[in-house]
Short mmCIF file of C-alpha atoms in Angstrom, two decimals:
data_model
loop_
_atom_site.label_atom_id
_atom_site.label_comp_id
_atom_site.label_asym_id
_atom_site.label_seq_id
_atom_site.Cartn_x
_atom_site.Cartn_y
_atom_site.Cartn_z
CA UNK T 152 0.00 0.00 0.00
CA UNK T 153 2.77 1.92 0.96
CA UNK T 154 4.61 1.83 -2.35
CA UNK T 155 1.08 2.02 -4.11
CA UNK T 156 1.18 5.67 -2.47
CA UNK T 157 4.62 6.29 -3.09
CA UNK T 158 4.08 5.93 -6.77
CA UNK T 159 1.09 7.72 -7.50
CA UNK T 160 2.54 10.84 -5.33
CA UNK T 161 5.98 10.67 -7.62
CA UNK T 162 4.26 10.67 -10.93
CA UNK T 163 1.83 13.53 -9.42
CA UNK T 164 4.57 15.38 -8.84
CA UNK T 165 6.46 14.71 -12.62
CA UNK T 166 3.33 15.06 -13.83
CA UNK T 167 3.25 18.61 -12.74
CA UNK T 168 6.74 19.04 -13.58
CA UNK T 169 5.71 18.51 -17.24
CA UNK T 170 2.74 20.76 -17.14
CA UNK T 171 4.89 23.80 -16.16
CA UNK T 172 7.38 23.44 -18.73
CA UNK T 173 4.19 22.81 -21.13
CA UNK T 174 2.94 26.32 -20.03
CA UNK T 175 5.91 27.98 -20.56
CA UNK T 176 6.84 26.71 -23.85
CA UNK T 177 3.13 27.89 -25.46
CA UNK T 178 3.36 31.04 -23.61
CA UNK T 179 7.09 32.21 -24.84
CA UNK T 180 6.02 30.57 -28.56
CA UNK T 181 2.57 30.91 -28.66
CA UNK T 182 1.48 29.06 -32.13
CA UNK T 183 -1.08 32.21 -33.18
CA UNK T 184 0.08 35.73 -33.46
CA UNK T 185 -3.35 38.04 -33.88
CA UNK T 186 -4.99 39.30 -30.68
CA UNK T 187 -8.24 37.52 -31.28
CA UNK T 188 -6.42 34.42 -32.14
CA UNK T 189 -3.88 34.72 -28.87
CA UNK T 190 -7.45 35.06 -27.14
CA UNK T 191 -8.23 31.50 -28.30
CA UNK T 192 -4.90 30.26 -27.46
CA UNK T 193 -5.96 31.35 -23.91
CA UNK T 194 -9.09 29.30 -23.60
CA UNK T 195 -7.31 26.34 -25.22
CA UNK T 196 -4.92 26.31 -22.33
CA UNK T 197 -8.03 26.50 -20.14
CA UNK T 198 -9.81 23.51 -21.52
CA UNK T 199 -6.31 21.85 -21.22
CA UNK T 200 -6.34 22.50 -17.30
CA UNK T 201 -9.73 21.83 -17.47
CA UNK T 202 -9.02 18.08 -18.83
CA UNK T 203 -6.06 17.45 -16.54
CA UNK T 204 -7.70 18.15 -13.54
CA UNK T 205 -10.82 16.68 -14.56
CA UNK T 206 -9.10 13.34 -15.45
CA UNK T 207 -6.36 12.72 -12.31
CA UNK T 208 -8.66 11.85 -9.73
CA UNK T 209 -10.34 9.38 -12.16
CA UNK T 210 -7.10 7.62 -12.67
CA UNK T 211 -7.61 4.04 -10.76
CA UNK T 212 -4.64 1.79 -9.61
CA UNK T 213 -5.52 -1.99 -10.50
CA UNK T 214 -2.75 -4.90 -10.08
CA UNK T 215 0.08 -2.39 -10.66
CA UNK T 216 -1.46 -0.86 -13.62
CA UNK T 217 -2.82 2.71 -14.01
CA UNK T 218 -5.81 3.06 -15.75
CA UNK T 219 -7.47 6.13 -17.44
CA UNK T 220 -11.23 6.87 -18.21
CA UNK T 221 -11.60 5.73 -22.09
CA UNK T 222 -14.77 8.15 -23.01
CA UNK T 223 -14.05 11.68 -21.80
CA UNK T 224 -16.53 14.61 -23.02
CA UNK T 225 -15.45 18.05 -23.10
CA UNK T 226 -18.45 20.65 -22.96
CA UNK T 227 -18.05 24.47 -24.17
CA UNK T 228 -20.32 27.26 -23.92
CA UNK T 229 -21.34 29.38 -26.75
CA UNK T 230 -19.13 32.33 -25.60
CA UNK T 231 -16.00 29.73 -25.66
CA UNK T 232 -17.47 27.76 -28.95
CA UNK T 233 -17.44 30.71 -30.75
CA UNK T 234 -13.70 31.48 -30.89
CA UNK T 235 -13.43 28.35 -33.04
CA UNK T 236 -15.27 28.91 -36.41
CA UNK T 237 -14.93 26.80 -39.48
CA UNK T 238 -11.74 25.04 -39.53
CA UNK T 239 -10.65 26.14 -36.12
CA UNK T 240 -13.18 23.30 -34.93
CA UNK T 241 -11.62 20.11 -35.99
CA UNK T 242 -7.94 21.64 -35.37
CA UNK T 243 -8.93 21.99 -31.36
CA UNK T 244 -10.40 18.67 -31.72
CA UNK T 245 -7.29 17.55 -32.37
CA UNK T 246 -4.95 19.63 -30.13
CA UNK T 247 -6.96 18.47 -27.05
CA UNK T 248 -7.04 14.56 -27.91
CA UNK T 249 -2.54 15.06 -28.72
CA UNK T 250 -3.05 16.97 -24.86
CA UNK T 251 -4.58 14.53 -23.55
CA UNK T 252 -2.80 11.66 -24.53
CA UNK T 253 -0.16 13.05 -23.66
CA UNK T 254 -1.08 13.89 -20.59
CA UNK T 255 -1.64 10.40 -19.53
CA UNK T 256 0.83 8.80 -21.45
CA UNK T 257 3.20 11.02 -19.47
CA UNK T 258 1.42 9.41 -16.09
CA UNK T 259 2.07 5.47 -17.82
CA UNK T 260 -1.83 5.17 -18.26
CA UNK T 261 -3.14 2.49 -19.92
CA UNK T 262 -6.45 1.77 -20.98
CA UNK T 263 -9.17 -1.06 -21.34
CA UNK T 264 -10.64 0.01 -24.36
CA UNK T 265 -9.26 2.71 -26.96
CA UNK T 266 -9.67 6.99 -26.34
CA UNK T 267 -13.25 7.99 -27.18
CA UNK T 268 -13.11 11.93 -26.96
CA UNK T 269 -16.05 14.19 -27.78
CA UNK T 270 -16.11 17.55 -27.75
CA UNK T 271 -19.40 19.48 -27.74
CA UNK T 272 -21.33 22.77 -27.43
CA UNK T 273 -23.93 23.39 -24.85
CA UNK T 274 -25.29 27.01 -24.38
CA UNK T 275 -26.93 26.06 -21.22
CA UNK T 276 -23.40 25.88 -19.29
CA UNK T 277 -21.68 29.28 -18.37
CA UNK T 278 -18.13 27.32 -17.96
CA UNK T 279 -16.43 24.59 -19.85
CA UNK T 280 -17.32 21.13 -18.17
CA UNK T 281 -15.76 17.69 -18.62
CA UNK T 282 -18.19 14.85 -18.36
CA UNK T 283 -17.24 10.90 -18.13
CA UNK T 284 -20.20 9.07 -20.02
CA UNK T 285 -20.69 5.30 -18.76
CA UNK T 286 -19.98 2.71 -21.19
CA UNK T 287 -22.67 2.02 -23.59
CA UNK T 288 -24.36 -1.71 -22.76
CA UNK T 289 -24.56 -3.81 -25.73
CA UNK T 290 -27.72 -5.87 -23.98
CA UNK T 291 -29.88 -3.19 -24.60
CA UNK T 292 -29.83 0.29 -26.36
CA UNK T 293 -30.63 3.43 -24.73
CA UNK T 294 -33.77 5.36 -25.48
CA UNK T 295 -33.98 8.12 -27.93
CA UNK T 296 -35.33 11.61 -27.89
CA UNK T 297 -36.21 13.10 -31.24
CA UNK T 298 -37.28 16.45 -32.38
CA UNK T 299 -38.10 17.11 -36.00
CA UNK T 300 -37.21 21.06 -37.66
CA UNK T 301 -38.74 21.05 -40.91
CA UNK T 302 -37.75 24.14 -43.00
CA UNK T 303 -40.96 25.72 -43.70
CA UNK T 304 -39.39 26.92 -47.45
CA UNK T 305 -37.87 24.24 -48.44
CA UNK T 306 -39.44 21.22 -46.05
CA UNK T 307 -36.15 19.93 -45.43
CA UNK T 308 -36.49 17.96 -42.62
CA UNK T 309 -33.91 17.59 -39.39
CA UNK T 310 -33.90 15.03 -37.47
CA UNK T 311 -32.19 15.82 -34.06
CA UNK T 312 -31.69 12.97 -31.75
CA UNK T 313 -31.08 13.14 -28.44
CA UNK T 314 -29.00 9.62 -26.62
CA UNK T 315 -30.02 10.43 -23.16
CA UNK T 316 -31.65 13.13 -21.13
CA UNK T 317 -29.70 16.58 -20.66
CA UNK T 318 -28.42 15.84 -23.99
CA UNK T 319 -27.49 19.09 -26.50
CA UNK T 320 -27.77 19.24 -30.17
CA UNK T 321 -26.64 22.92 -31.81
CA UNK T 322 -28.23 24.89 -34.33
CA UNK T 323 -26.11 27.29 -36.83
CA UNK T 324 -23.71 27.67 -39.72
CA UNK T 325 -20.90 25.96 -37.70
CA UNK T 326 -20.01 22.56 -39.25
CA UNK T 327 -19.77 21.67 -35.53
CA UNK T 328 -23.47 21.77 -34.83
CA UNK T 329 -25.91 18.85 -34.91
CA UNK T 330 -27.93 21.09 -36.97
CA UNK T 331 -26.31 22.79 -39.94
CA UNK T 332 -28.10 25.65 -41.69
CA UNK T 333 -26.24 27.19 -44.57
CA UNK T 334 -27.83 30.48 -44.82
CA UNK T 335 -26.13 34.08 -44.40
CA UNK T 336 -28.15 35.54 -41.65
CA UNK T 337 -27.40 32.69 -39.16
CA UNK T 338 -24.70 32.93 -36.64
CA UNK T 339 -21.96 30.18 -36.90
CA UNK T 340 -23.52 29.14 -33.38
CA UNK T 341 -27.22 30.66 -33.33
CA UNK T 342 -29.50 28.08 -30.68
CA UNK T 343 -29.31 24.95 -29.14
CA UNK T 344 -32.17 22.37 -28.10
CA UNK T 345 -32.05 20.00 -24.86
CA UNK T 346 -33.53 16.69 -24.49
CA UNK T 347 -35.06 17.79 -20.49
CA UNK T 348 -34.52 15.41 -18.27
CA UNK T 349 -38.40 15.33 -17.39
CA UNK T 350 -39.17 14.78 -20.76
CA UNK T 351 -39.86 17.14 -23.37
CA UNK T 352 -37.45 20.11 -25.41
CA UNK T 353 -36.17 23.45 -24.69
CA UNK T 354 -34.36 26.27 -26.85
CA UNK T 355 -31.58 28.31 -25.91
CA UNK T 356 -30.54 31.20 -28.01
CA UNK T 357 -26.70 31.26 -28.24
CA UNK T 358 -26.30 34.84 -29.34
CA UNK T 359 -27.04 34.77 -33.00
CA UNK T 360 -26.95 38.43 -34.64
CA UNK T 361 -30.22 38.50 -35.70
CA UNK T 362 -32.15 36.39 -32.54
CA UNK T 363 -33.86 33.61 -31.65
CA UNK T 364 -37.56 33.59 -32.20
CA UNK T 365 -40.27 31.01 -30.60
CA UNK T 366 -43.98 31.43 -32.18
CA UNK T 367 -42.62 34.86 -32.91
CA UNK T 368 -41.42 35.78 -29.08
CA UNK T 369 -37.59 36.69 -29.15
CA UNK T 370 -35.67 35.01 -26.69
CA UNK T 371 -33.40 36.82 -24.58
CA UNK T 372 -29.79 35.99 -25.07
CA UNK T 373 -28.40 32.61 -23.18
CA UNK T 374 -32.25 32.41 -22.21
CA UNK T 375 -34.36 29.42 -22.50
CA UNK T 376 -37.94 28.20 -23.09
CA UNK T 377 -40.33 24.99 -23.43
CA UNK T 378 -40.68 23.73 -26.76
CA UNK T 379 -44.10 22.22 -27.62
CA UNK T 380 -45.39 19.98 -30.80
CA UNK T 381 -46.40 22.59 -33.55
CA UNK T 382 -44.09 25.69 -32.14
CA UNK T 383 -42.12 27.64 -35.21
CA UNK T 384 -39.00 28.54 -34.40
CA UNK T 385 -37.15 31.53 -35.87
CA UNK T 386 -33.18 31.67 -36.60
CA UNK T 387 -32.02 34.65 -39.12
CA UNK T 388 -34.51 34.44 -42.17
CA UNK T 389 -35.08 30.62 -41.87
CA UNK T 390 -38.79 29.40 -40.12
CA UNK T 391 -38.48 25.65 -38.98
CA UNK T 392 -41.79 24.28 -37.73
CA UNK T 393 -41.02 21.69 -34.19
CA UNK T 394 -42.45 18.88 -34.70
CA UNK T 395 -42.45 15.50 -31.71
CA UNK T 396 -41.10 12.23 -33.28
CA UNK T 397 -43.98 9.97 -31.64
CA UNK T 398 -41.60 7.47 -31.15
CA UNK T 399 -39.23 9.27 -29.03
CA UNK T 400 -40.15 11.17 -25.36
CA UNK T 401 -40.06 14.60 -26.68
CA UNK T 402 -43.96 14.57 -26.12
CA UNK T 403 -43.83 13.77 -22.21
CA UNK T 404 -44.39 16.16 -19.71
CA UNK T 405 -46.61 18.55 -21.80
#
């Protein structure tokens, strides 16, 4: 036990080591020069401290091994999102899974299954939040919520599904969305819907330029509201009618 203890406070303590000089190396040659961009190298190293000290106390000592979480979520609000446009996106994507593994490879991790790392946008968080989903079971799949936007112009049809309650599925220009609208007057990160975790939808305006509108009602900015069978909602110039998937619980609590 002793040893066990030993161990775990040495590679703490190299681990931290390693951090530091991490720090210092992206703060003396930081890898964007522009103001705005130097901004975003901030909040990287923020969702990097965010990780690490989300992950260490999950790391688990079995038979001499050290074992890591393998599915580790990283959630950003709009305000943070929105620093990453176009192909910004997949490039943090990837700087925070080469962190990460790092990170524990540095700490001689190991793990049962491979890395599964999602990153994600929720508007209804005020601060960047890692989550640890539980391992899928095979015996039975999870239930579904689904909410239908049909474009009342063109009657394309969205289908937005929802894995589990508390779930968040975007709505912009962003490629990074669940829900990509390719139209001029919506923001790169306009709204967001949740799957409630007493059943049923609500909308969140992220900030778009030009609102968020619910049966014609703007919604005030990082607000939220019910959404009910029927509704229209409003982004930019683009109506999209709401409309319950029967087979999912979108319909409950109403």
């Amino acid at each position: 036990m002793r040893q066990g203890w030993f161990h775990r406070a040495e590679a703490r303590g190299r681990g931290w080591g390693e951090w530091l000089g991490r720090l210092l190396d992206r703060l003396l040659r930081p890898r964007w020069s522009s103001a705005a961009v130097g901004g975003a190298e901030a909040l990287i190293l923020e969702m990097e401290l965010a990780l690490e000290r989300a992950v260490d106390p999950r790391l688990t000592l079995v038979k001499g091994r050290i074992l890591a979480p393998s599915r580790i979520e990283l959630r950003l609000p709009y305000e943070v999102a929105s620093h990453f446009e176009g192909a910004r996106w997949p490039s943090l994507r990837q700087r925070l899974i080469e962190h990460l593994t790092e990170f524990l490879r540095d700490r001689r991790c190991q793990w049962e299954q491979p890395l599964q790392f999602s990153l994600e946008i929720d508007p209804f968080l005020r601060r960047p939040e890692v989550r640890f989903p539980a391992e899928a079971s095979t015996a039975e799949p999870p239930a579904e919520g689904t909410l239908l936007l049909i474009e009342q112009r063109t009657r394309i049809v969205h289908r937005l599904s929802f894995a589990s309650p508390g779930a968040v599925v975007g709505i912009g220009r962003n490629p990074a969305n669940g829900v990509v609208l390719e139209d001029p007057t919506v923001s790169s990160f306009h709204a967001a819907v949740r799957w409630r975790i007493g059943g049923g939808f609500e909308l969140a305006d992220c900030g778009g330029i030009n609102g968020t509108f619910l049966n014609g009602l703007l919604l005030p900015e990082a607000g939220s509201v019910r959404i009910a069978d029927g509704d229209l909602l409003r982004v930019g110039d683009l109506d999209l009618r709401c409309s319950m998937d029967p087979t999912g619980r979108g319909a409950e609590d109403r």
